[in-house]
């Protein structure tokens, strides 16, 4: 079948990119033709046209004479910041970019099945407009199967407005199969949307460690053995990382690279991020997907809770594998989490088989 996947915009988020790659790969291995439907992105001009020669000259001076060799001279800063992640997307993920006008009912003629997921596709602050991620662009005459795979609300409390709940409730009840990524999402679907949902694995967990190693065969080793991937770093977190490094005699390496000016962040390659899990003896992170890949690569990790980005994701993931002790508790003294990887891997294989079976059943039901 020809399958359309509707997920959040793919840009510089490693977890978002790799969950899209994983779900696509799983479906392709089942013999399906897969495309990700994405909104077209246009970068707005940052300066009036008459100012650009002066901007380019200033950047050239900084690049050649002030040692800022990473600085782009002619590229748009936003496009420059995501050039490495875009390269991975273009190479590994099938994307169909649509303008706002092209998100309409005629898409039903182009695809046999529509799958929403995964990631925080049902969190209104990230999914814009959120109704699109409930397939609002399809009309009532469309009989194509509508599936939600491991969709996430992001938090244990639904952030929808009352009108959004009413609209999305009607849309979700048209789905033939609904699954969510967090246990809390099962209850939200039942209480607010009147739909029964299954709790299934994030797509990244459907692939094995060997699947990801194939992506990084030519990647250079990391410059350290304490992988740090912290999205919202604070002075306290910096002190904690230094204390852990000193205590365990580890060398930290950061998988986020940025320039401290208006040009924003230059995101390192996806392959570089994946290689970090291979080389790390320990991982410190506040990222859901970094915790996921620590599990896939069987690496001990310390999860720093991130309330702003949603804690239910972490609790749900760690509960599945009995790893709540990996979540940093300020009331306890620090120690490297001890993990029974044999037990974790047996549980992962069991859940992986269950999730894959549910996908196959949803596609033929």
Coordinates of N, CA and C in Angstrom, one line a residue, residues 102-109 114 137-139 141-142:
X102 N -2.5 22.7 -0.3 CA -2.4 21.3 -0.7 C -2.8 20.3 0.4
X103 N -3.0 20.8 1.6 CA -3.6 19.9 2.6 C -5.1 19.8 2.5
X104 N -5.6 19.0 1.6 CA -7.0 18.9 1.4 C -7.4 17.5 1.1
X105 N -8.7 17.3 0.9 CA -9.3 16.0 0.7 C -8.8 15.2 -0.5
X106 N -8.2 15.9 -1.5 CA -7.7 15.2 -2.7 C -6.6 14.3 -2.4
X107 N -5.9 14.4 -1.2 CA -4.8 13.5 -0.8 C -5.3 12.1 -0.7
X108 N -6.6 11.9 -0.4 CA -7.2 10.6 -0.3 C -7.0 9.7 -1.6
X109 N -6.9 10.4 -2.7 CA -6.7 9.7 -4.0 C -5.2 9.3 -4.2
X114 N -3.5 6.6 6.0 CA -2.9 7.7 6.6 C -2.6 7.4 8.1
X137 N -8.0 17.4 7.3 CA -8.0 17.7 5.9 C -8.8 16.7 5.0
X138 N -9.1 15.5 5.6 CA -9.8 14.5 5.0 C -11.3 14.7 5.2
X139 N -12.2 14.5 4.2 CA -13.6 14.7 4.5 C -14.3 13.4 4.8
X141 N -16.3 11.6 3.1 CA -16.4 10.6 2.1 C -15.1 9.7 2.0
X142 N -14.1 10.1 2.7 CA -12.8 9.4 2.6 C -13.0 8.1 3.5

